[in-house]
Structure formats: C-alpha cells, structure tokens
Amino acid sequence: MATVNQMLMSKGNEVYSLSPDATVLDALRLMAEKDIGALVIMDGEVLSGIFSERDYARKIALQGKSSRTTPVWSVMTDEVVCVSPDLPAEKCMAIMTEKRIRHLPVLDNGRVVGIISIGDVVKAIMVEQQVLIRHLEDYILS
C-alpha cells in the first residue's frame, strides 16, 4: 500500500508558497508558471491556508473582486486539511472524496514537507492495482 511519503518520493516534495499578504494575481501568476492548481500560504514557517483555482473561481471571479488588489489571505481556505507522510493513499482518497478537496499539504512534526494532489493519489492507487492484477494473472496462469 503506497504511502504519502512514497508518493512524494516519486513526484518530488517541492512546495510552492506565498505569504498571506501577496495578491491573488501574484498567486495566479505563480500557479500558472509552475503549472499547479494550488499554493500553500505560509506566514513564515507556519501554514496559514491554501489557495486553489476553486478559491479563485468562487471568491474572486464570481464575486467580481479584483485579483490585482485582493490579498490572498482574504480568499484562501484557512481550515486546511493536512496529512502525515505515513498515511496510505487509500486514506488520502477517502479524505479528498469526503471533504471534496483536490490538494493535501503534508505535515511532518508541524512542518510542511510536501503537497499531494488527487492526481498523485489516483496514480499511486492505479499502480498498486496494476501490480495486483499482474500477480493475479500470474497466479491464474501458473
């Protein structure tokens, strides 16, 4: 069973972040540059929130706010669901499904050490299932 730590080892643990005082436009530019769907918002070393494309769509675009002047702290999700490095992929999938979220920051001893997306979790589960299918096919054919 793949863990969050194994997913991070596979994809890398680069974390892109901004301060809460950055503008939404700054966040969008960084997300576009890095081709990612969410950023962690850090107040120094402390996780303050997460800002995603969904936050932008619902809290800026639909409400007619300006991304040039709106600080990211005012529209970020501040109740962040996080996971530990030892959590299995299946548990991450359950959390993401239940909470209807697509990104999970990874905390180790209170420190952000990575972020996983729904795509990372699906990939890990698919690899596991392919291995299981191969083993079953070998068993049946032997």
PDB file of N, CA and C in Angstrom, residues 6-89:
ATOM      1  N   GLN A   6       5.867   7.825   0.006  1.00  0.00           N
ATOM      2  CA  GLN A   6       6.259   7.195  -1.260  1.00  0.00           C
ATOM      3  C   GLN A   6       5.791   8.021  -2.450  1.00  0.00           C
ATOM      4  N   MET A   7       4.603   8.611  -2.349  1.00  0.00           N
ATOM      5  CA  MET A   7       4.120   9.477  -3.431  1.00  0.00           C
ATOM      6  C   MET A   7       5.035  10.688  -3.584  1.00  0.00           C
ATOM      7  N   LEU A   8       5.454  11.262  -2.459  1.00  0.00           N
ATOM      8  CA  LEU A   8       6.350  12.428  -2.514  1.00  0.00           C
ATOM      9  C   LEU A   8       7.715  12.052  -3.075  1.00  0.00           C
ATOM     10  N   MET A   9       8.210  10.858  -2.719  1.00  0.00           N
ATOM     11  CA  MET A   9       9.496  10.409  -3.264  1.00  0.00           C
ATOM     12  C   MET A   9       9.398  10.243  -4.776  1.00  0.00           C
ATOM     13  N   SER A  10       8.252   9.829  -5.258  1.00  0.00           N
ATOM     14  CA  SER A  10       8.054   9.610  -6.685  1.00  0.00           C
ATOM     15  C   SER A  10       7.916  10.933  -7.447  1.00  0.00           C
ATOM     16  N   LYS A  11       7.131  11.855  -6.922  1.00  0.00           N
ATOM     17  CA  LYS A  11       6.851  13.096  -7.639  1.00  0.00           C
ATOM     18  C   LYS A  11       7.758  14.251  -7.237  1.00  0.00           C
ATOM     19  N   GLY A  12       8.359  14.154  -6.061  1.00  0.00           N
ATOM     20  CA  GLY A  12       9.147  15.253  -5.529  1.00  0.00           C
ATOM     21  C   GLY A  12       8.366  15.973  -4.448  1.00  0.00           C
ATOM     22  N   ASN A  13       9.074  16.668  -3.600  1.00  0.00           N
ATOM     23  CA  ASN A  13       8.382  17.331  -2.493  1.00  0.00           C
ATOM     24  C   ASN A  13       8.492  18.853  -2.553  1.00  0.00           C
ATOM     25  N   GLU A  14       8.678  19.357  -3.744  1.00  0.00           N
ATOM     26  CA  GLU A  14       8.734  20.812  -3.933  1.00  0.00           C
ATOM     27  C   GLU A  14       7.389  21.415  -3.517  1.00  0.00           C
ATOM     28  N   VAL A  15       7.448  22.446  -2.703  1.00  0.00           N
ATOM     29  CA  VAL A  15       6.244  23.131  -2.235  1.00  0.00           C
ATOM     30  C   VAL A  15       6.336  24.585  -2.652  1.00  0.00           C
ATOM     31  N   TYR A  16       5.354  25.036  -3.387  1.00  0.00           N
ATOM     32  CA  TYR A  16       5.308  26.440  -3.789  1.00  0.00           C
ATOM     33  C   TYR A  16       4.361  27.165  -2.849  1.00  0.00           C
ATOM     34  N   SER A  17       4.818  28.321  -2.374  1.00  0.00           N
ATOM     35  CA  SER A  17       4.025  29.040  -1.385  1.00  0.00           C
ATOM     36  C   SER A  17       4.156  30.543  -1.582  1.00  0.00           C
ATOM     37  N   LEU A  18       3.233  31.238  -0.965  1.00  0.00           N
ATOM     38  CA  LEU A  18       3.252  32.698  -0.907  1.00  0.00           C
ATOM     39  C   LEU A  18       2.867  33.119   0.501  1.00  0.00           C
ATOM     40  N   SER A  19       3.131  34.375   0.823  1.00  0.00           N
ATOM     41  CA  SER A  19       2.708  34.914   2.118  1.00  0.00           C
ATOM     42  C   SER A  19       1.235  35.325   2.017  1.00  0.00           C
ATOM     43  N   PRO A  20       0.560  35.413   3.146  1.00  0.00           N
ATOM     44  CA  PRO A  20      -0.861  35.806   3.126  1.00  0.00           C
ATOM     45  C   PRO A  20      -1.104  37.193   2.540  1.00  0.00           C
ATOM     46  N   ASP A  21      -0.096  38.064   2.572  1.00  0.00           N
ATOM     47  CA  ASP A  21      -0.272  39.431   2.070  1.00  0.00           C
ATOM     48  C   ASP A  21      -0.083  39.560   0.558  1.00  0.00           C
ATOM     49  N   ALA A  22       0.374  38.503  -0.099  1.00  0.00           N
ATOM     50  CA  ALA A  22       0.509  38.542  -1.564  1.00  0.00           C
ATOM     51  C   ALA A  22      -0.874  38.731  -2.184  1.00  0.00           C
ATOM     52  N   THR A  23      -0.885  39.266  -3.388  1.00  0.00           N
ATOM     53  CA  THR A  23      -2.181  39.446  -4.056  1.00  0.00           C
ATOM     54  C   THR A  23      -2.608  38.154  -4.741  1.00  0.00           C
ATOM     55  N   VAL A  24      -3.876  38.086  -5.020  1.00  0.00           N
ATOM     56  CA  VAL A  24      -4.403  36.935  -5.753  1.00  0.00           C
ATOM     57  C   VAL A  24      -3.734  36.837  -7.115  1.00  0.00           C
ATOM     58  N   LEU A  25      -3.443  37.979  -7.741  1.00  0.00           N
ATOM     59  CA  LEU A  25      -2.759  37.968  -9.030  1.00  0.00           C
ATOM     60  C   LEU A  25      -1.373  37.340  -8.902  1.00  0.00           C
ATOM     61  N   ASP A  26      -0.656  37.646  -7.822  1.00  0.00           N
ATOM     62  CA  ASP A  26       0.645  37.010  -7.576  1.00  0.00           C
ATOM     63  C   ASP A  26       0.484  35.487  -7.500  1.00  0.00           C
ATOM     64  N   ALA A  27      -0.546  35.051  -6.799  1.00  0.00           N
ATOM     65  CA  ALA A  27      -0.800  33.617  -6.653  1.00  0.00           C
ATOM     66  C   ALA A  27      -1.109  32.977  -8.000  1.00  0.00           C
ATOM     67  N   LEU A  28      -1.947  33.624  -8.784  1.00  0.00           N
ATOM     68  CA  LEU A  28      -2.303  33.084 -10.099  1.00  0.00           C
ATOM     69  C   LEU A  28      -1.095  33.005 -11.024  1.00  0.00           C
ATOM     70  N   ARG A  29      -0.258  34.014 -10.969  1.00  0.00           N
ATOM     71  CA  ARG A  29       0.960  34.005 -11.802  1.00  0.00           C
ATOM     72  C   ARG A  29       1.877  32.847 -11.431  1.00  0.00           C
ATOM     73  N   LEU A  30       2.085  32.636 -10.130  1.00  0.00           N
ATOM     74  CA  LEU A  30       2.949  31.541  -9.685  1.00  0.00           C
ATOM     75  C   LEU A  30       2.343  30.184 -10.051  1.00  0.00           C
ATOM     76  N   MET A  31       1.033  30.050  -9.882  1.00  0.00           N
ATOM     77  CA  MET A  31       0.368  28.796 -10.232  1.00  0.00           C
ATOM     78  C   MET A  31       0.486  28.520 -11.727  1.00  0.00           C
ATOM     79  N   ALA A  32       0.333  29.539 -12.542  1.00  0.00           N
ATOM     80  CA  ALA A  32       0.456  29.373 -13.996  1.00  0.00           C
ATOM     81  C   ALA A  32       1.893  29.029 -14.372  1.00  0.00           C
ATOM     82  N   GLU A  33       2.858  29.726 -13.768  1.00  0.00           N
ATOM     83  CA  GLU A  33       4.275  29.485 -14.066  1.00  0.00           C
ATOM     84  C   GLU A  33       4.693  28.058 -13.709  1.00  0.00           C
ATOM     85  N   LYS A  34       4.195  27.554 -12.595  1.00  0.00           N
ATOM     86  CA  LYS A  34       4.581  26.224 -12.118  1.00  0.00           C
ATOM     87  C   LYS A  34       3.612  25.133 -12.577  1.00  0.00           C
ATOM     88  N   ASP A  35       2.552  25.523 -13.267  1.00  0.00           N
ATOM     89  CA  ASP A  35       1.534  24.591 -13.776  1.00  0.00           C
ATOM     90  C   ASP A  35       0.943  23.741 -12.647  1.00  0.00           C
ATOM     91  N   ILE A  36       0.494  24.434 -11.606  1.00  0.00           N
ATOM     92  CA  ILE A  36      -0.099  23.769 -10.447  1.00  0.00           C
ATOM     93  C   ILE A  36      -1.471  24.357 -10.160  1.00  0.00           C
ATOM     94  N   GLY A  37      -2.275  23.631  -9.415  1.00  0.00           N
ATOM     95  CA  GLY A  37      -3.644  24.054  -9.137  1.00  0.00           C
ATOM     96  C   GLY A  37      -3.859  24.656  -7.768  1.00  0.00           C
ATOM     97  N   ALA A  38      -2.815  24.648  -6.916  1.00  0.00           N
ATOM     98  CA  ALA A  38      -2.967  25.206  -5.577  1.00  0.00           C
ATOM     99  C   ALA A  38      -1.606  25.596  -5.003  1.00  0.00           C
ATOM    100  N   LEU A  39      -1.640  26.550  -4.095  1.00  0.00           N
ATOM    101  CA  LEU A  39      -0.446  27.011  -3.379  1.00  0.00           C
ATOM    102  C   LEU A  39      -0.716  26.950  -1.889  1.00  0.00           C
ATOM    103  N   VAL A  40       0.307  26.613  -1.116  1.00  0.00           N
ATOM    104  CA  VAL A  40       0.160  26.767   0.324  1.00  0.00           C
ATOM    105  C   VAL A  40       0.503  28.211   0.673  1.00  0.00           C
ATOM    106  N   ILE A  41      -0.216  28.731   1.639  1.00  0.00           N
ATOM    107  CA  ILE A  41       0.002  30.098   2.092  1.00  0.00           C
ATOM    108  C   ILE A  41       0.686  30.005   3.447  1.00  0.00           C
ATOM    109  N   MET A  42       1.900  30.538   3.502  1.00  0.00           N
ATOM    110  CA  MET A  42       2.749  30.404   4.682  1.00  0.00           C
ATOM    111  C   MET A  42       3.000  31.764   5.312  1.00  0.00           C
ATOM    112  N   ASP A  43       2.803  31.829   6.615  1.00  0.00           N
ATOM    113  CA  ASP A  43       3.166  33.007   7.394  1.00  0.00           C
ATOM    114  C   ASP A  43       4.468  32.647   8.098  1.00  0.00           C
ATOM    115  N   GLY A  44       5.576  32.932   7.435  1.00  0.00           N
ATOM    116  CA  GLY A  44       6.880  32.460   7.905  1.00  0.00           C
ATOM    117  C   GLY A  44       6.958  30.955   7.701  1.00  0.00           C
ATOM    118  N   GLU A  45       7.128  30.221   8.782  1.00  0.00           N
ATOM    119  CA  GLU A  45       7.186  28.753   8.721  1.00  0.00           C
ATOM    120  C   GLU A  45       5.848  28.101   9.041  1.00  0.00           C
ATOM    121  N   VAL A  46       4.821  28.916   9.301  1.00  0.00           N
ATOM    122  CA  VAL A  46       3.522  28.418   9.739  1.00  0.00           C
ATOM    123  C   VAL A  46       2.540  28.380   8.567  1.00  0.00           C
ATOM    124  N   LEU A  47       1.872  27.231   8.402  1.00  0.00           N
ATOM    125  CA  LEU A  47       0.848  27.082   7.367  1.00  0.00           C
ATOM    126  C   LEU A  47      -0.375  27.907   7.761  1.00  0.00           C
ATOM    127  N   SER A  48      -0.720  28.886   6.923  1.00  0.00           N
ATOM    128  CA  SER A  48      -1.879  29.746   7.197  1.00  0.00           C
ATOM    129  C   SER A  48      -3.108  29.328   6.421  1.00  0.00           C
ATOM    130  N   GLY A  49      -2.891  28.744   5.235  1.00  0.00           N
ATOM    131  CA  GLY A  49      -4.018  28.380   4.405  1.00  0.00           C
ATOM    132  C   GLY A  49      -3.556  27.763   3.104  1.00  0.00           C
ATOM    133  N   ILE A  50      -4.524  27.558   2.227  1.00  0.00           N
ATOM    134  CA  ILE A  50      -4.247  27.051   0.888  1.00  0.00           C
ATOM    135  C   ILE A  50      -5.107  27.856  -0.077  1.00  0.00           C
ATOM    136  N   PHE A  51      -4.541  28.170  -1.225  1.00  0.00           N
ATOM    137  CA  PHE A  51      -5.266  28.915  -2.257  1.00  0.00           C
ATOM    138  C   PHE A  51      -5.286  28.057  -3.510  1.00  0.00           C
ATOM    139  N   SER A  52      -6.486  27.820  -4.028  1.00  0.00           N
ATOM    140  CA  SER A  52      -6.638  26.952  -5.193  1.00  0.00           C
ATOM    141  C   SER A  52      -7.394  27.668  -6.311  1.00  0.00           C
ATOM    142  N   GLU A  53      -7.387  27.025  -7.460  1.00  0.00           N
ATOM    143  CA  GLU A  53      -8.159  27.545  -8.588  1.00  0.00           C
ATOM    144  C   GLU A  53      -9.631  27.673  -8.216  1.00  0.00           C
ATOM    145  N   ARG A  54     -10.115  26.767  -7.409  1.00  0.00           N
ATOM    146  CA  ARG A  54     -11.511  26.818  -6.956  1.00  0.00           C
ATOM    147  C   ARG A  54     -11.757  28.070  -6.113  1.00  0.00           C
ATOM    148  N   ASP A  55     -10.806  28.413  -5.237  1.00  0.00           N
ATOM    149  CA  ASP A  55     -10.939  29.648  -4.445  1.00  0.00           C
ATOM    150  C   ASP A  55     -11.046  30.853  -5.366  1.00  0.00           C
ATOM    151  N   TYR A  56     -10.196  30.881  -6.394  1.00  0.00           N
ATOM    152  CA  TYR A  56     -10.238  31.993  -7.338  1.00  0.00           C
ATOM    153  C   TYR A  56     -11.598  32.070  -8.029  1.00  0.00           C
ATOM    154  N   ALA A  57     -12.039  30.950  -8.558  1.00  0.00           N
ATOM    155  CA  ALA A  57     -13.296  30.935  -9.319  1.00  0.00           C
ATOM    156  C   ALA A  57     -14.482  31.374  -8.462  1.00  0.00           C
ATOM    157  N   ARG A  58     -14.543  30.906  -7.247  1.00  0.00           N
ATOM    158  CA  ARG A  58     -15.709  31.173  -6.403  1.00  0.00           C
ATOM    159  C   ARG A  58     -15.630  32.466  -5.609  1.00  0.00           C
ATOM    160  N   LYS A  59     -14.435  32.877  -5.243  1.00  0.00           N
ATOM    161  CA  LYS A  59     -14.316  34.020  -4.335  1.00  0.00           C
ATOM    162  C   LYS A  59     -13.810  35.295  -4.995  1.00  0.00           C
ATOM    163  N   ILE A  60     -13.310  35.190  -6.218  1.00  0.00           N
ATOM    164  CA  ILE A  60     -12.850  36.372  -6.949  1.00  0.00           C
ATOM    165  C   ILE A  60     -13.703  36.566  -8.194  1.00  0.00           C
ATOM    166  N   ALA A  61     -13.617  35.622  -9.124  1.00  0.00           N
ATOM    167  CA  ALA A  61     -14.300  35.759 -10.411  1.00  0.00           C
ATOM    168  C   ALA A  61     -15.811  35.920 -10.243  1.00  0.00           C
ATOM    169  N   LEU A  62     -16.438  35.048  -9.488  1.00  0.00           N
ATOM    170  CA  LEU A  62     -17.892  35.099  -9.343  1.00  0.00           C
ATOM    171  C   LEU A  62     -18.373  36.284  -8.511  1.00  0.00           C
ATOM    172  N   GLN A  63     -17.521  36.801  -7.658  1.00  0.00           N
ATOM    173  CA  GLN A  63     -17.915  37.930  -6.812  1.00  0.00           C
ATOM    174  C   GLN A  63     -17.448  39.272  -7.358  1.00  0.00           C
ATOM    175  N   GLY A  64     -16.797  39.244  -8.516  1.00  0.00           N
ATOM    176  CA  GLY A  64     -16.382  40.482  -9.169  1.00  0.00           C
ATOM    177  C   GLY A  64     -15.276  41.235  -8.453  1.00  0.00           C
ATOM    178  N   LYS A  65     -14.480  40.542  -7.663  1.00  0.00           N
ATOM    179  CA  LYS A  65     -13.364  41.198  -6.981  1.00  0.00           C
ATOM    180  C   LYS A  65     -12.178  41.319  -7.928  1.00  0.00           C
ATOM    181  N   SER A  66     -11.260  42.192  -7.577  1.00  0.00           N
ATOM    182  CA  SER A  66     -10.062  42.387  -8.378  1.00  0.00           C
ATOM    183  C   SER A  66      -8.931  41.516  -7.864  1.00  0.00           C
ATOM    184  N   SER A  67      -8.371  40.714  -8.744  1.00  0.00           N
ATOM    185  CA  SER A  67      -7.243  39.876  -8.343  1.00  0.00           C
ATOM    186  C   SER A  67      -5.967  40.707  -8.172  1.00  0.00           C
ATOM    187  N   ARG A  68      -5.941  41.892  -8.739  1.00  0.00           N
ATOM    188  CA  ARG A  68      -4.768  42.769  -8.604  1.00  0.00           C
ATOM    189  C   ARG A  68      -4.647  43.377  -7.207  1.00  0.00           C
ATOM    190  N   THR A  69      -5.772  43.585  -6.554  1.00  0.00           N
ATOM    191  CA  THR A  69      -5.737  44.285  -5.267  1.00  0.00           C
ATOM    192  C   THR A  69      -6.163  43.424  -4.077  1.00  0.00           C
ATOM    193  N   THR A  70      -6.770  42.300  -4.324  1.00  0.00           N
ATOM    194  CA  THR A  70      -7.250  41.458  -3.225  1.00  0.00           C
ATOM    195  C   THR A  70      -6.116  40.628  -2.644  1.00  0.00           C
ATOM    196  N   PRO A  71      -5.894  40.736  -1.332  1.00  0.00           N
ATOM    197  CA  PRO A  71      -4.854  39.901  -0.721  1.00  0.00           C
ATOM    198  C   PRO A  71      -5.330  38.443  -0.644  1.00  0.00           C
ATOM    199  N   VAL A  72      -4.394  37.542  -0.819  1.00  0.00           N
ATOM    200  CA  VAL A  72      -4.740  36.126  -0.857  1.00  0.00           C
ATOM    201  C   VAL A  72      -5.325  35.651   0.476  1.00  0.00           C
ATOM    202  N   TRP A  73      -4.935  36.268   1.604  1.00  0.00           N
ATOM    203  CA  TRP A  73      -5.467  35.845   2.905  1.00  0.00           C
ATOM    204  C   TRP A  73      -6.975  35.997   2.982  1.00  0.00           C
ATOM    205  N   SER A  74      -7.533  36.948   2.227  1.00  0.00           N
ATOM    206  CA  SER A  74      -8.973  37.210   2.323  1.00  0.00           C
ATOM    207  C   SER A  74      -9.822  36.211   1.545  1.00  0.00           C
ATOM    208  N   VAL A  75      -9.186  35.397   0.689  1.00  0.00           N
ATOM    209  CA  VAL A  75      -9.955  34.433  -0.112  1.00  0.00           C
ATOM    210  C   VAL A  75      -9.421  33.005  -0.019  1.00  0.00           C
ATOM    211  N   MET A  76      -8.315  32.812   0.701  1.00  0.00           N
ATOM    212  CA  MET A  76      -7.755  31.462   0.826  1.00  0.00           C
ATOM    213  C   MET A  76      -8.664  30.604   1.714  1.00  0.00           C
ATOM    214  N   THR A  77      -8.471  29.317   1.624  1.00  0.00           N
ATOM    215  CA  THR A  77      -9.127  28.387   2.538  1.00  0.00           C
ATOM    216  C   THR A  77      -8.229  28.299   3.761  1.00  0.00           C
ATOM    217  N   ASP A  78      -8.759  28.722   4.912  1.00  0.00           N
ATOM    218  CA  ASP A  78      -7.893  28.743   6.093  1.00  0.00           C
ATOM    219  C   ASP A  78      -8.043  27.518   6.990  1.00  0.00           C
ATOM    220  N   GLU A  79      -9.057  26.728   6.775  1.00  0.00           N
ATOM    221  CA  GLU A  79      -9.192  25.461   7.503  1.00  0.00           C
ATOM    222  C   GLU A  79      -8.626  24.363   6.605  1.00  0.00           C
ATOM    223  N   VAL A  80      -7.320  24.191   6.678  1.00  0.00           N
ATOM    224  CA  VAL A  80      -6.606  23.304   5.770  1.00  0.00           C
ATOM    225  C   VAL A  80      -6.595  21.880   6.308  1.00  0.00           C
ATOM    226  N   VAL A  81      -7.000  20.952   5.465  1.00  0.00           N
ATOM    227  CA  VAL A  81      -6.915  19.534   5.795  1.00  0.00           C
ATOM    228  C   VAL A  81      -5.529  19.068   5.372  1.00  0.00           C
ATOM    229  N   CYS A  82      -4.783  18.519   6.324  1.00  0.00           N
ATOM    230  CA  CYS A  82      -3.421  18.069   6.064  1.00  0.00           C
ATOM    231  C   CYS A  82      -3.299  16.580   6.368  1.00  0.00           C
ATOM    232  N   VAL A  83      -2.239  15.986   5.841  1.00  0.00           N
ATOM    233  CA  VAL A  83      -1.969  14.570   6.089  1.00  0.00           C
ATOM    234  C   VAL A  83      -0.529  14.399   6.539  1.00  0.00           C
ATOM    235  N   SER A  84      -0.255  13.222   7.123  1.00  0.00           N
ATOM    236  CA  SER A  84       1.108  12.899   7.541  1.00  0.00           C
ATOM    237  C   SER A  84       1.762  12.021   6.485  1.00  0.00           C
ATOM    238  N   PRO A  85       3.083  11.962   6.472  1.00  0.00           N
ATOM    239  CA  PRO A  85       3.792  11.196   5.445  1.00  0.00           C
ATOM    240  C   PRO A  85       3.496   9.693   5.465  1.00  0.00           C
ATOM    241  N   ASP A  86       3.057   9.149   6.588  1.00  0.00           N
ATOM    242  CA  ASP A  86       2.828   7.710   6.674  1.00  0.00           C
ATOM    243  C   ASP A  86       1.408   7.283   6.315  1.00  0.00           C
ATOM    244  N   LEU A  87       0.547   8.214   5.937  1.00  0.00           N
ATOM    245  CA  LEU A  87      -0.844   7.875   5.599  1.00  0.00           C
ATOM    246  C   LEU A  87      -0.912   7.140   4.262  1.00  0.00           C
ATOM    247  N   PRO A  88      -1.690   6.060   4.185  1.00  0.00           N
ATOM    248  CA  PRO A  88      -1.838   5.321   2.916  1.00  0.00           C
ATOM    249  C   PRO A  88      -2.636   6.114   1.873  1.00  0.00           C
ATOM    250  N   ALA A  89      -2.360   5.831   0.618  1.00  0.00           N
ATOM    251  CA  ALA A  89      -3.034   6.513  -0.499  1.00  0.00           C
ATOM    252  C   ALA A  89      -4.552   6.357  -0.414  1.00  0.00           C
TER     253      ALA A  89
END
